[in-house]
Structure formats: C-alpha cells, structure tokens
Coordinates of C-alpha atoms (C1' of nucleotides) in Angstrom, one line a residue:
Chain A
M1 CA 258.4 -38.9 104.4
G2 CA 260.6 -36.5 106.2
G3 CA 262.1 -35.3 103.0
Q4 CA 258.5 -34.6 101.9
K5 CA 257.8 -32.7 104.9
Q6 CA 260.7 -30.5 104.5
T7 CA 260.0 -30.1 101.1
L8 CA 256.5 -29.0 102.0
S9 CA 257.8 -26.9 104.7
R10 CA 260.0 -24.9 102.3
A11 CA 257.2 -24.7 100.0
V12 CA 254.9 -23.1 102.6
S13 CA 257.6 -21.0 104.0
G14 CA 258.4 -19.7 100.5
L15 CA 254.8 -18.2 100.1
P16 CA 254.6 -14.4 100.7
C17 CA 252.1 -12.8 102.9
P18 CA 249.3 -11.8 100.7
R19 CA 249.1 -8.5 102.4
G20 CA 252.8 -7.7 101.9
R21 CA 253.4 -6.8 105.5
C22 CA 254.6 -10.1 106.9
S23 CA 258.2 -11.1 106.7
A24 CA 258.3 -13.6 109.2
P25 CA 258.9 -17.3 108.1
F26 CA 256.2 -19.8 108.3
R27 CA 256.1 -22.0 111.4
D28 CA 257.8 -25.2 111.1
G29 CA 258.0 -28.1 113.6
W30 CA 255.6 -30.6 112.4
T31 CA 255.7 -34.1 113.7
G32 CA 254.3 -37.2 112.4
S33 CA 254.7 -39.5 109.4
S34 CA 252.0 -38.4 107.0
P35 CA 252.1 -35.1 105.0
Y36 CA 248.5 -35.0 105.7
L37 CA 249.1 -34.8 109.3
A38 CA 251.7 -32.3 108.8
L39 CA 249.4 -30.2 106.8
A40 CA 246.9 -30.6 109.5
R41 CA 249.2 -29.5 112.1
E42 CA 250.4 -26.8 110.1
W43 CA 247.0 -25.4 109.4
L44 CA 246.0 -25.9 113.1
S45 CA 249.2 -24.0 114.2
V46 CA 248.2 -21.2 112.0
A47 CA 244.5 -21.0 112.1
G48 CA 244.2 -21.9 115.8
A49 CA 246.9 -19.4 116.8
W50 CA 244.5 -17.7 119.3
P51 CA 242.9 -20.5 121.3
A52 CA 239.5 -19.7 122.5
K53 CA 238.7 -19.9 126.2
I54 CA 235.8 -21.7 127.8
Q55 CA 234.4 -19.6 130.5
N56 CA 232.0 -20.5 133.2
P57 CA 229.6 -17.5 132.8
Q58 CA 228.5 -18.0 136.5
H59 CA 231.9 -17.6 138.0
G60 CA 233.5 -15.7 135.0
Q61 CA 236.8 -17.4 135.1
A62 CA 238.4 -19.2 132.2
L63 CA 238.0 -23.1 132.5
G64 CA 240.4 -24.1 129.9
T65 CA 241.6 -23.7 126.5
L66 CA 239.3 -24.9 123.7
G67 CA 242.3 -25.4 121.5
I68 CA 241.4 -24.0 118.2
H69 CA 239.3 -21.4 116.8
P70 CA 236.3 -23.5 116.4
Y71 CA 234.8 -22.1 113.1
L72 CA 237.2 -21.8 110.5
G73 CA 236.2 -21.5 107.0
G74 CA 232.7 -20.5 107.2
G75 CA 232.3 -17.1 105.4
L76 CA 235.7 -16.9 104.2
P77 CA 236.3 -14.9 101.1
A78 CA 235.0 -17.1 98.3
N79 CA 238.3 -17.8 96.6
L80 CA 239.8 -18.5 100.0
T81 CA 236.9 -20.7 101.0
D82 CA 237.4 -22.5 97.7
H83 CA 241.0 -23.4 98.0
L84 CA 240.7 -24.1 101.7
E85 CA 237.9 -26.4 100.9
R86 CA 240.3 -28.3 98.6
Y87 CA 242.9 -28.1 101.0
R88 CA 240.7 -29.6 103.6
L89 CA 239.9 -32.5 101.3
G90 CA 243.4 -33.5 101.6
F91 CA 242.8 -34.7 105.0
H92 CA 239.8 -36.8 104.2
G93 CA 240.4 -39.1 101.4
G94 CA 242.6 -36.9 99.1
V95 CA 245.5 -34.6 99.3
P96 CA 245.1 -31.2 98.2
S97 CA 244.7 -31.1 94.4
Q98 CA 247.5 -29.5 92.5
T99 CA 245.0 -26.8 91.4
H100 CA 244.4 -25.7 94.9
L101 CA 247.7 -24.2 94.8
A102 CA 246.6 -21.9 92.1
H103 CA 244.8 -19.9 94.9
G104 CA 247.8 -19.9 97.2
F105 CA 248.2 -21.6 100.4
P106 CA 245.7 -21.2 103.3
G107 CA 248.5 -20.1 105.5
D108 CA 248.9 -16.9 103.3
Y109 CA 245.7 -15.5 104.8
L110 CA 245.8 -17.2 108.4
K111 CA 249.2 -16.2 109.7
P112 CA 249.0 -15.1 113.3
H113 CA 248.9 -11.6 114.4
G114 CA 252.3 -10.1 114.6
Q115 CA 253.5 -12.0 111.6
C116 CA 251.0 -10.7 109.1
G117 CA 250.3 -7.3 110.5
F118 CA 246.5 -7.6 110.5
P119 CA 244.9 -5.5 113.2
A120 CA 244.2 -7.8 116.2
P121 CA 240.7 -7.6 117.4
G122 CA 240.0 -7.7 121.2
L123 CA 243.1 -7.7 123.3
P124 CA 246.5 -7.2 121.8
G125 CA 247.6 -10.5 120.4
G126 CA 244.1 -11.5 119.7
K127 CA 243.7 -13.4 123.0
P128 CA 240.3 -14.1 124.6
D129 CA 239.3 -11.2 126.6
P130 CA 238.9 -12.1 130.2
R131 CA 236.7 -9.2 131.0
I132 CA 233.9 -10.4 128.8
K133 CA 231.2 -12.0 130.8
A134 CA 228.0 -13.5 129.9
R135 CA 224.9 -14.2 131.8
L136 CA 221.8 -16.3 130.9
E137 CA 218.9 -14.0 130.9
N138 CA 216.1 -16.6 131.1
E139 CA 217.8 -18.7 133.6
N140 CA 214.9 -19.5 135.9
L141 CA 212.9 -20.9 132.9
W142 CA 215.8 -23.0 131.7
A143 CA 216.2 -24.3 135.1
Q144 CA 212.6 -25.5 135.2
F145 CA 213.1 -27.4 132.1
D146 CA 216.7 -28.6 133.2
K147 CA 214.9 -29.9 136.4
F148 CA 213.1 -32.6 134.2
G149 CA 215.6 -33.0 131.4
T150 CA 215.0 -30.3 128.7
E151 CA 213.9 -31.6 125.3
M152 CA 214.0 -30.0 122.0
I153 CA 212.0 -31.0 119.1
I154 CA 213.9 -31.3 116.0
T155 CA 212.2 -31.6 112.6
K156 CA 213.0 -32.0 108.9
L157 CA 212.2 -28.5 108.2
G158 CA 213.7 -27.1 111.5
R159 CA 212.1 -26.2 114.7
R160 CA 213.0 -23.3 117.0
M161 CA 214.3 -23.9 120.5
F162 CA 212.1 -23.3 123.5
P163 CA 213.3 -21.9 125.8
T164 CA 215.4 -19.9 123.5
V165 CA 218.9 -19.0 124.7
K166 CA 218.7 -15.5 125.7
M167 CA 221.9 -14.0 127.3
S168 CA 223.3 -10.6 128.3
A169 CA 227.0 -9.6 127.7
S170 CA 229.1 -7.4 129.7
G171 CA 232.6 -6.4 129.6
L172 CA 232.6 -5.6 126.0
E173 CA 234.5 -2.6 124.5
P174 CA 231.7 0.0 123.6
N175 CA 233.2 0.8 120.2
T176 CA 234.5 -2.6 119.2
K177 CA 232.6 -4.6 116.7
Y178 CA 231.6 -8.0 117.9
F179 CA 230.1 -11.2 116.3
V180 CA 228.0 -13.2 118.6
L181 CA 227.7 -16.8 117.7
M182 CA 226.0 -20.0 118.8
D183 CA 226.8 -23.5 118.1
I184 CA 225.4 -26.7 119.7
V185 CA 227.8 -29.6 120.5
P186 CA 227.3 -33.0 121.9
A187 CA 227.2 -33.1 125.4
D188 CA 228.6 -36.7 125.7
D189 CA 229.1 -39.7 123.6
S190 CA 225.9 -41.7 124.5
R191 CA 222.6 -42.2 122.8
Y192 CA 219.6 -42.2 125.1
K193 CA 216.2 -43.6 125.5
F194 CA 213.4 -42.4 127.8
Q195 CA 212.6 -45.4 129.9
G196 CA 209.8 -45.0 132.4
K197 CA 210.2 -41.5 133.6
E198 CA 213.9 -40.9 133.0
W199 CA 216.5 -40.8 130.3
V200 CA 218.8 -43.7 130.3
V201 CA 221.9 -44.5 128.2
A202 CA 220.9 -46.6 125.2
G203 CA 224.4 -47.2 123.8
K204 CA 227.1 -45.2 122.0
A205 CA 226.2 -41.8 120.3
E206 CA 226.0 -41.9 116.6
P207 CA 228.6 -39.4 115.1
H208 CA 227.6 -35.9 115.4
M209 CA 226.5 -34.2 112.0
P210 CA 229.2 -31.5 111.4
G211 CA 228.5 -28.5 113.5
R212 CA 227.0 -25.5 112.0
L213 CA 227.4 -21.9 113.2
Y214 CA 224.5 -19.5 113.9
I215 CA 225.5 -16.1 113.8
H216 CA 223.3 -13.6 115.5
P217 CA 221.4 -11.6 112.8
D218 CA 222.7 -8.3 114.5
S219 CA 226.3 -9.3 113.9
P220 CA 228.5 -7.4 113.7
A221 CA 227.4 -4.7 116.2
S222 CA 229.4 -2.7 118.7
G223 CA 230.0 -3.7 122.1
A224 CA 227.6 -1.1 123.5
Q225 CA 224.8 -2.3 121.2
W226 CA 225.2 -5.8 122.4
M227 CA 225.3 -4.9 126.1
R228 CA 222.2 -2.5 125.6
H229 CA 219.7 -5.4 125.4
P230 CA 219.6 -9.2 126.1
I231 CA 220.7 -11.2 123.0
S232 CA 218.3 -13.6 121.8
F233 CA 218.7 -16.7 119.7
Q234 CA 215.0 -17.2 118.9
K235 CA 215.4 -17.6 115.2
L236 CA 217.8 -20.5 115.5
K237 CA 216.3 -23.7 114.2
L238 CA 217.2 -27.2 114.9
T239 CA 216.9 -30.0 112.4
N240 CA 217.5 -33.7 112.1
N241 CA 217.9 -33.4 108.3
N242 CA 221.5 -34.2 107.5
L243 CA 221.0 -32.7 104.1
D244 CA 219.6 -29.6 105.3
Q245 CA 220.4 -26.5 103.1
Q246 CA 218.9 -23.9 105.2
G247 CA 221.5 -23.5 107.6
H248 CA 219.9 -25.0 110.4
I249 CA 221.8 -26.8 113.1
I250 CA 221.9 -30.5 112.6
L251 CA 221.3 -32.6 115.5
N252 CA 220.7 -36.3 116.2
S253 CA 217.5 -37.5 117.9
M254 CA 217.9 -39.1 121.2
H255 CA 221.3 -37.4 121.8
K256 CA 222.2 -34.8 124.4
Y257 CA 223.6 -31.4 123.4
Q258 CA 225.2 -28.3 124.8
P259 CA 224.6 -24.9 123.3
R260 CA 227.6 -22.6 123.3
I261 CA 227.7 -18.8 122.8
H262 CA 230.8 -17.3 121.1
I263 CA 231.5 -13.6 121.4
V264 CA 234.1 -12.7 118.9
A265 CA 235.8 -9.1 118.5
A266 CA 235.8 -8.8 114.8
P267 CA 234.7 -5.9 112.5
D268 CA 233.9 -8.3 109.6
L269 CA 233.6 -11.9 108.6
V270 CA 237.1 -12.1 107.3
S271 CA 238.5 -10.9 110.6
L272 CA 236.3 -13.3 112.4
H273 CA 238.6 -16.2 111.4
W274 CA 241.7 -15.0 113.2
A275 CA 239.9 -13.4 116.1
A276 CA 239.6 -14.7 119.6
F277 CA 236.7 -16.6 120.7
N278 CA 235.2 -16.0 124.0
T279 CA 233.2 -19.1 124.5
F280 CA 230.5 -19.6 127.0
A281 CA 228.4 -22.7 127.9
F282 CA 225.5 -22.4 130.2
P283 CA 225.2 -25.9 131.9
Q284 CA 221.4 -25.6 132.3
T285 CA 220.8 -25.3 128.6
C286 CA 221.9 -28.8 127.9
F287 CA 219.0 -30.6 126.3
M288 CA 218.0 -33.9 124.6
A289 CA 217.1 -33.7 120.8
V290 CA 213.9 -35.5 120.2
T291 CA 211.5 -35.9 117.3
A292 CA 208.5 -36.2 119.7
Y293 CA 208.4 -35.2 123.2
Q294 CA 209.1 -38.1 125.7
N295 CA 208.5 -36.5 129.3
E296 CA 205.2 -35.2 129.7
R297 CA 206.5 -32.7 132.1
I298 CA 208.4 -31.2 129.5
T299 CA 205.5 -31.0 127.1
Q300 CA 203.4 -29.3 129.8
L301 CA 206.1 -26.8 130.6
K302 CA 206.4 -25.9 126.9
I303 CA 202.8 -25.6 126.7
D304 CA 202.6 -23.4 129.7
N305 CA 205.3 -21.1 128.7
N306 CA 205.4 -21.0 124.8
P307 CA 202.8 -18.5 123.4
F308 CA 202.6 -20.5 120.4
A309 CA 201.3 -23.4 122.3
K310 CA 198.5 -21.3 123.8
G311 CA 196.0 -23.5 122.3
F312 CA 197.1 -26.4 124.3
R313 CA 196.8 -24.7 127.8
E314 CA 194.1 -25.8 130.0
N315 CA 191.6 -23.3 128.7
G316 CA 192.7 -23.6 125.1
Q317 CA 190.3 -25.0 122.6
L318 CA 192.5 -27.9 121.5
R319 CA 193.1 -29.1 125.2
S320 CA 189.4 -28.5 125.9
K321 CA 188.6 -30.8 123.0
K322 CA 191.2 -33.2 124.0
R323 CA 190.2 -33.4 127.6
S324 CA 186.6 -34.1 126.5
G325 CA 187.8 -37.1 124.6
G326 CA 190.0 -38.0 127.9
A327 CA 192.8 -39.1 125.8
S328 CA 195.5 -37.0 127.5
P329 CA 196.6 -36.4 130.9
T330 CA 196.2 -32.9 132.3
S331 CA 198.7 -30.7 133.8
G332 CA 197.5 -31.7 137.3
E333 CA 197.8 -35.3 136.4
L334 CA 201.3 -34.7 135.2
T335 CA 202.5 -33.3 138.3
S336 CA 200.7 -35.7 140.4
S337 CA 203.3 -38.4 139.8
P338 CA 204.5 -40.4 142.7
E339 CA 207.6 -38.4 143.3
K340 CA 205.6 -35.1 143.3
T341 CA 204.0 -34.1 146.4
T342 CA 201.0 -31.6 146.6
S343 CA 203.2 -28.9 147.7
D344 CA 205.5 -29.6 144.7
N345 CA 202.4 -29.1 142.4
D346 CA 201.6 -25.9 143.9
D347 CA 205.3 -24.8 143.7
V348 CA 205.3 -25.7 140.1
L349 CA 202.2 -23.9 139.4
D350 CA 203.6 -20.9 141.2
K351 CA 206.6 -21.0 139.3
R352 CA 204.8 -21.2 136.1
A353 CA 202.8 -18.3 136.9
R354 CA 206.1 -16.5 137.6
L355 CA 207.8 -17.9 134.5
N356 CA 204.9 -16.6 132.3
S357 CA 205.8 -13.2 133.3
V358 CA 209.5 -13.5 133.7
D359 CA 210.0 -15.2 130.4
S360 CA 207.2 -13.5 128.5
G361 CA 209.8 -11.8 126.5
D362 CA 211.3 -14.9 125.4
L363 CA 209.7 -14.8 121.9
D364 CA 209.7 -11.1 122.0
V365 CA 211.8 -9.4 119.4
S366 CA 211.4 -6.0 120.9
D367 CA 215.0 -6.3 122.4
L368 CA 216.1 -6.3 118.8
D369 CA 214.2 -3.5 117.4
D370 CA 216.0 -0.5 118.3
R371 CA 219.4 -1.8 117.7
P372 CA 221.2 0.3 115.0
A373 CA 222.0 -2.9 113.2
S374 CA 218.3 -3.6 112.9
S375 CA 217.3 -7.1 113.4
M376 CA 214.4 -6.8 111.0
S377 CA 216.4 -5.2 108.4
V378 CA 219.1 -8.1 108.8
E379 CA 216.5 -10.7 108.5
K380 CA 215.1 -9.0 105.5
D381 CA 218.6 -9.1 104.0
L382 CA 218.7 -12.8 104.6
S383 CA 215.5 -13.4 102.8
D384 CA 216.6 -11.2 100.0
E385 CA 219.7 -13.3 99.7
K386 CA 217.9 -16.5 99.1
V387 CA 219.9 -16.9 95.8
D388 CA 222.8 -17.6 97.9
V389 CA 221.0 -19.5 100.4
E390 CA 219.7 -21.9 97.9
S391 CA 223.1 -22.8 96.6
P392 CA 225.3 -23.2 99.7
P393 CA 228.5 -24.9 99.1
T394 CA 227.9 -27.9 101.2
P395 CA 231.2 -29.9 101.3
P396 CA 231.3 -33.6 102.1
P397 CA 231.2 -34.3 105.8
P398 CA 234.8 -35.2 106.6
F399 CA 234.1 -37.8 109.3
L400 CA 231.7 -39.8 107.3
P401 CA 233.0 -42.9 105.4
P402 CA 233.9 -42.3 101.8
P403 CA 230.9 -42.0 99.5
Q404 CA 231.6 -45.4 97.9
L405 CA 230.9 -46.9 101.2
I406 CA 227.7 -45.0 101.7
K407 CA 226.6 -46.1 98.3
S408 CA 227.4 -49.7 99.2
E409 CA 225.2 -49.3 102.2
V410 CA 222.2 -49.3 100.0
E411 CA 223.2 -52.2 97.9
E412 CA 225.2 -54.3 100.5
P413 CA 225.1 -55.0 104.1
P414 CA 226.0 -51.7 105.9
T415 CA 228.8 -53.0 107.7
S416 CA 231.2 -50.7 105.9
L417 CA 229.1 -47.7 106.9
V418 CA 228.5 -48.5 110.6
S419 CA 232.0 -49.4 111.5
P420 CA 233.6 -46.2 110.8
L421 CA 230.7 -44.2 112.2
M422 CA 230.9 -46.2 115.5
S423 CA 234.7 -45.7 115.5
A424 CA 234.0 -42.0 115.2
A425 CA 231.8 -42.1 118.2
S426 CA 234.2 -44.1 120.2
L427 CA 236.9 -41.7 119.7
M428 CA 235.0 -39.0 121.5
A429 CA 235.9 -40.7 124.7
A430 CA 239.5 -40.3 123.8
A431 CA 238.8 -36.8 123.1
V432 CA 237.6 -36.2 126.6
A433 CA 240.9 -37.6 127.9
E434 CA 242.6 -35.6 125.3
S435 CA 240.9 -32.5 126.2
Q436 CA 241.8 -33.1 129.9
K437 CA 245.3 -33.0 129.2
H438 CA 245.2 -29.6 127.8
T439 CA 242.1 -28.1 129.5
S440 CA 240.4 -28.2 132.8
S441 CA 238.1 -31.0 133.5
P442 CA 235.0 -31.0 131.4
A443 CA 233.1 -31.7 134.6
D444 CA 233.8 -28.0 135.4
I445 CA 231.7 -27.0 132.6
R446 CA 228.7 -28.9 133.7
P447 CA 228.2 -28.9 137.5
P448 CA 227.0 -32.4 138.8
E449 CA 224.0 -30.8 140.3
A450 CA 222.7 -29.7 137.0
S451 CA 222.7 -33.2 135.4
M452 CA 219.5 -34.0 133.6
L453 CA 220.1 -37.7 134.0
S454 CA 219.0 -39.7 136.8
P455 CA 220.3 -41.9 138.1
A456 CA 223.2 -41.9 135.9
A457 CA 226.2 -40.0 136.7
P458 CA 226.4 -36.5 135.3
R459 CA 228.1 -36.5 132.0
P460 CA 230.5 -33.7 130.9
C461 CA 230.0 -31.7 127.8
L462 CA 232.9 -32.4 125.4
P463 CA 234.6 -29.1 124.5
S464 CA 236.4 -30.7 121.8
P465 CA 235.4 -34.3 120.8
T466 CA 237.4 -36.0 118.2
Y467 CA 236.3 -37.9 115.1
S468 CA 238.0 -40.4 113.0
T469 CA 238.5 -40.0 109.3
G470 CA 235.8 -42.6 108.6
L471 CA 238.0 -45.2 107.3
P472 CA 237.0 -48.8 108.2
G473 CA 239.4 -50.7 110.0
G474 CA 241.5 -47.7 111.1
V475 CA 243.9 -45.8 109.2
P476 CA 246.3 -47.8 107.0
A477 CA 250.0 -47.2 107.6
G478 CA 251.2 -44.3 105.5
M479 CA 247.8 -43.1 104.7
P480 CA 246.4 -39.9 105.7
G481 CA 244.0 -39.7 108.5
G482 CA 244.0 -40.6 112.1
S483 CA 241.7 -38.5 114.2
L484 CA 241.5 -34.9 114.0
P485 CA 240.1 -32.4 116.4
Y486 CA 236.6 -31.8 115.5
P487 CA 236.5 -28.1 115.3
Y488 CA 239.0 -28.6 112.5
L489 CA 236.6 -31.0 110.8
Y490 CA 233.9 -28.6 111.4
Y491 CA 235.4 -26.4 108.9
S492 CA 233.6 -27.5 105.8
H493 CA 230.0 -27.7 107.4
M494 CA 230.4 -24.4 108.9
M495 CA 229.8 -22.6 105.6
S496 CA 226.3 -21.4 106.4
P497 CA 224.2 -19.7 103.7
Y498 CA 224.4 -16.5 106.0
L499 CA 228.1 -16.5 105.9
L500 CA 228.7 -17.4 102.3
S501 CA 226.2 -14.7 101.2
R502 CA 227.9 -12.1 103.2
A503 CA 231.5 -13.0 102.4
P504 CA 233.3 -10.3 100.7
H505 CA 235.7 -11.2 98.0
L506 CA 239.4 -11.0 98.2
P507 CA 241.8 -10.7 95.3
T508 CA 243.2 -14.0 94.1
P509 CA 246.8 -14.3 95.5
T510 CA 249.6 -14.7 93.0
L511 CA 250.8 -18.1 92.3
D512 CA 254.4 -19.0 93.5
K513 CA 255.4 -21.5 90.8
T514 CA 258.4 -22.8 92.8
A515 CA 256.0 -23.5 95.8
V516 CA 253.6 -25.3 93.7
A517 CA 256.1 -27.5 92.3
A518 CA 257.6 -28.3 95.6
T519 CA 254.2 -29.1 97.1
R520 CA 253.2 -31.1 94.0
D521 CA 256.3 -33.2 94.8
A522 CA 255.4 -33.6 98.4
Y523 CA 252.1 -35.1 97.4
S524 CA 253.4 -37.5 94.5
G525 CA 253.4 -40.3 96.6
Y526 CA 249.7 -40.2 97.1
S527 CA 248.6 -40.0 93.7
P528 CA 245.6 -42.4 94.3
Y529 CA 243.9 -39.6 96.4
L530 CA 244.5 -37.0 94.0
R531 CA 241.4 -35.8 92.6
S532 CA 240.3 -33.2 90.0
P533 CA 238.6 -30.4 91.6
A534 CA 236.2 -30.6 88.6
S535 CA 234.7 -33.6 90.2
H536 CA 233.6 -31.7 93.2
H537 CA 233.3 -28.3 91.7
S538 CA 231.6 -29.1 88.5
S539 CA 231.5 -26.5 86.0
L540 CA 233.5 -24.1 87.9
P541 CA 236.2 -21.9 86.0
T542 CA 239.8 -22.3 86.9
T543 CA 239.6 -19.7 89.5
P544 CA 236.0 -20.0 90.8
S545 CA 234.6 -17.2 92.8
R546 CA 232.8 -19.6 95.1
P547 CA 232.7 -23.4 95.4
A548 CA 229.7 -25.0 93.6
P549 CA 227.2 -26.6 96.1
I550 CA 228.1 -30.1 97.0
H551 CA 225.7 -32.5 98.4
P552 CA 226.9 -33.8 101.7
Y553 CA 226.7 -37.4 100.2
S554 CA 227.4 -36.8 96.7
Y555 CA 231.1 -36.6 96.7
A556 CA 233.0 -39.6 95.7
L557 CA 236.4 -41.0 96.0
P558 CA 238.6 -40.9 92.9
P559 CA 238.3 -44.1 90.9
Q560 CA 241.5 -45.3 92.1
V561 CA 240.8 -46.4 95.7
P562 CA 243.5 -48.2 97.4
A563 CA 242.9 -52.0 97.8
N564 CA 243.3 -51.7 101.6
L565 CA 240.2 -49.5 101.7
Chain B
dT1 C1' 205.6 -55.4 119.9
dC2 C1' 208.3 -51.6 120.6
dC3 C1' 210.5 -47.6 119.3
dT4 C1' 211.4 -43.7 116.3
dC5 C1' 209.9 -40.7 113.1
dT6 C1' 206.9 -38.1 109.9
dA7 C1' 202.9 -35.6 108.1
dA8 C1' 198.6 -33.6 108.7
dC9 C1' 196.0 -31.0 111.7
dA10 C1' 194.0 -27.0 114.5
dC11 C1' 195.1 -23.2 116.9
dA12 C1' 198.1 -18.9 118.4
dT13 C1' 201.3 -15.6 117.1
dT14 C1' 204.0 -13.0 114.0
dT15 C1' 204.7 -10.6 109.8
dG16 C1' 204.0 -7.3 106.4
dA17 C1' 201.3 -4.9 103.1
dA18 C1' 197.4 -2.2 102.4
dA19 C1' 194.2 1.4 104.0
dC20 C1' 193.5 5.1 106.4
dG21 C1' 194.0 9.6 108.7
dC22 C1' 196.6 13.4 109.8
Chain C
dA1 C1' 204.3 13.6 99.9
dG2 C1' 205.5 11.8 104.2
dC3 C1' 204.5 9.7 108.4
dG4 C1' 202.2 7.0 111.9
dT5 C1' 198.3 3.9 113.1
dT6 C1' 195.1 0.3 112.1
dT7 C1' 193.4 -3.7 109.9
dC8 C1' 193.7 -8.1 108.1
dA9 C1' 195.3 -12.0 105.4
dA10 C1' 199.2 -14.8 105.0
dA11 C1' 202.9 -17.0 106.9
dT12 C1' 205.0 -19.0 110.7
dG13 C1' 205.2 -21.5 115.1
dT14 C1' 203.3 -24.8 118.3
dG15 C1' 201.8 -29.6 120.4
dT16 C1' 198.8 -33.4 119.1
dT17 C1' 197.8 -37.4 116.7
dA18 C1' 197.7 -41.4 113.6
dG19 C1' 200.3 -44.1 111.1
dA20 C1' 204.3 -45.8 108.7
dG21 C1' 208.6 -48.2 109.0
dG22 C1' 212.6 -50.6 111.1

DNA sequence: TCCTCTAACACATTTGAAACGC
DNA sequence: AGCGTTTCAAATGTGTTAGAGG
C-alpha cells in the first residue's frame, strides 16, 4: 500500500499548476493504509487549506477552527465539477475512474494560496477575517420563539422559515466582493418527539441529508453593499424531500438544526472555493424541523407575527370560523397554561405587539431593493435559468449505503439499510469528541441558557459531524472508507442549481499521461470498485461540459461487488 | 391507538403585467 | 417614446384539518 501511496504522490506532484504560476510541489505526508484515505487527506489538505472560523457573533471572537472549507464543489466550473465528482466517487464505493484523470487532478485547481498564485481574497493568506462581525437583526423575535422551542415546518415542496434569518454584517472591506451563504446543520445527534408540552429525546438521529448551500441572491456584492442593509434569507426554503431538485435545504422531521451564515470574500464562484469562510452561528436560531406544529405556543407566535397567517389571527375570518366551531384553543387559552401566569400573558401580549412592529420588516424585501446587485433581478435570473435548475447534477449521497442495499430494502428486510444509517448517526458523537480536539467546545456555540430543550441538558451544535461511508458492518480491512468529515461529504450535494447555473467554464487542463498511468497503477488493486463514468454520466461525451443529473438514489455499485459487502 | 406525514382548503400577501396619465 | 403610478389577476405563502399509513 505504501508503494501505491508513493506512486500516487508522485503522480499528483507531477501535475502542473493549471495556471502555470505555481512551481511548488504538491503537498505530501499522507498517512493511513488506504489510497482512498490518502486521497481524502490529500484533497482535504488542499481544499481545506484555509480553515473557516466559527465566530460567536455576540462576542465577536473566534471559537474554533471549523477544519475545512465546508462547501467545496458546488458551483465549480463544470469540467472541474465533473472530475471532482468522479474523484469523490472514489471514496464511497469506487476509486476514481481512470477517465477522471482526463480532466486533470483536483489539486490542480485547489492548491493553496502562495503555491498557485491566485489572488487571495480577504486577508493575505486567505485566512478568516477576524474583523468581520455579524449580528442577528430580528433577535427579539427569534428569542420569543426560542423560548418555547422554535419549530419550522418542512414540506415536500419547500417551506420558508419564519422567523427568517435576518442579519447585519460589519467589518467588511467596502470594495471587496463577498458571498453570503447559509446552511443548516444538525444541532445534535438525537431524534425528538413532542411529549406533553416539551421536546424529549426519542432516539438517535437519522443521518442528515447532505447539506445544501443557500447563496444569498445578492451575492456577490461589495462589502459596502452588504453592510448597507440587513441581510435577509427569507427566500430560503426547507424541505423533507430527499429527492428535492429545487435546491431547497433538506432536513429531517423531528430533528434539531442550527442555521449558519458564511461570509466569504470572493469575487466569483470559482474563487469561493478557496476563500476563507467566516462562519457565524446564532444560538437562538436553533429550531426543530416538523411536518406539523407540535407546540401550540409556537403556532400562535407564527400566526401573530407572520403576515401570511393573518387570516388565523383573533380577528381573522378563519380563526373566527374556527372559534365558532370551538375546535381550537385561542391565544389566551394557549398562554394560560399552568406554567404561565397572568402577568406572563400580558408580557407575551406586549411583546407580541412590539414584535409586530419590530419585525414587521421580516418579510419585507425593501432592504434588498436598492442594492446595486438587485435582488429582484437576481431572482429573475434564477427563474430564467430554470433550464439548468431542472437538471442539476445530483450526485449520490455519499453517506448512504450502496444503492443495491437500498434496492434490497424494498424487496427484503431493511436491515442492510438501517444499519449503516444508524452507524452514521452514531458516528456523530465521535465527531463531537473529534471536533473538541481541534476546536473549542461546541458548548461555546450554544450557551446553555439558550437551550430549547427542557428538562434535558442543552445540546451543543456540531460544527463538523462525521458520517460513515455507509457500509454495513464497518469498513472491511483494506477497503476504502472509514469516516470522513461531513463537509467533505457535503461536496456532492452542494451543487445547487443556483451555483451550477452560474458556474463559468474553465478550459480543460491538459493531460499528463505519465501521471495518469501512475495513478491508474495506484488503483489497480481496487478494480472491483472501478466503474465506468458512463454508468453515472450517461450519454455524456468524453469531456462533458457538465455532469448529467444523477438521481440521489439511482446510482449503483458496479456489478462486481466484493463478497464481504 | 399513537405518531407522523400529506394534500386540500381558505385566506393574506406578493408579484408582475397591463392600463393609464403625464 | 419614456417614465411613473395604479389596478388587478395570478402566484405564492400561511396554518388548519381530515385522513392515510406505518
């Protein structure tokens, strides 16, 4: 194996910088016994060269290193996306196909600053900018919801968040272009149920559907533009549809999540992938994903504060009809629960009145109207680009079991499916321990007093959970896999329609035949995992301009599946 | 039986095209 | 012709509800 590693290393090192400005040798120093892991480490070492910082927006200090650029892959130039996608397949059931090398090695594009000569966004060296601060604008409203345990409806077609995440940024360079992005990560590794009047843990979490990135439609915009108005994520939608093709953020019902904001100094989508991520997590925006509201207080808060739900307010027609039927508790009844005093009720009502005014702009898009990069025009662009949206390359979920196992779930007992999924969830706990080695305590991210759970202890939000490769019974010796940091696994599902539709094309790099041969040798021992790209990129030419859409569950292992799987 | 999820529903808001006036 | 305002229908965003399904 060591020989393979060295061979591969030489192969990688031998590839030239595509821009012709980098003469530094490719970084070496892998460890491990599998070329898959070696490749993973290599890619991580390159792609994650500028660790993002998790910052506490309330105190402004960095809380720890996120570890890796969380969103590699989405929006990469089409040809790069294609070969990165194939490259990624190497870690989850197959080594990189030989043909992926026809597009060059991912490291060609992703070498660190200083080695490749790309202009470094943000601070020199591409490090997170400690001057950047973020503040939650509608903090009061969020606090109201957080008090009872915020719930967000998720639907098959996608549902907006309410309250929406609305933040203001400061410390940006006025003339530097920034992307503002949002993702939602699991807050812990538990599944919940609403019992009585509170959320209680109901078991291990199901594996989180691969994260998707929501890019604020005004991106990229100058720092001055971002700082001019609050940044609202009102258009973001949540879904529980694992097969969603609309780019909505996929969540599991009855699971707890933490939204995160990323401010990235990058002039375009290409640069975004090696730029520093300034990541902010507002603890009070933690929420429970549900398909139907569980806590009546949350329902009432939504009705009272969301303009679209006016019809359900006390003077609304729907509510009037409903009350005449006597089927539903009124707001007063809701707040007159045993643990609520009369003064509390008044307090709530007063706060509602205040919130109605404070947060009236929550759905207001006026804050976007006068930006140079018009939000409206961007939205128009998005709708105009539906051709691309309809056919996003949706790669297979890397943490899910091989598709043959999924198929067997339909025809046979689902043990083969459940096992890897549960193992994925269980690994998240290990991720906490792992993250604590390298970062500050996750508890720092979510203060105990902000916990939405009672009486359960507050649960930290995971900055970087880990998933297994989805192979039942663990990873066989000598086989690829183990667990990989989830941002790494995120890659394939990050390719939102938005990103892909806007990704510029780069010229296909020239092929280093020596490197191809060397790398092919390195993988020769894993022929059972080799797969033809045609099986995943059907009807694509040899050098496709963009990966064909792949149904998340439609991919299949090659016919030759090792017996021990 | 319980829990979770979905689709249909009525209402409110937003959007954008058309009409109109200057 | 160009621009701004108004009007209005369609689209979209809400919570509710009944019922399906495990």
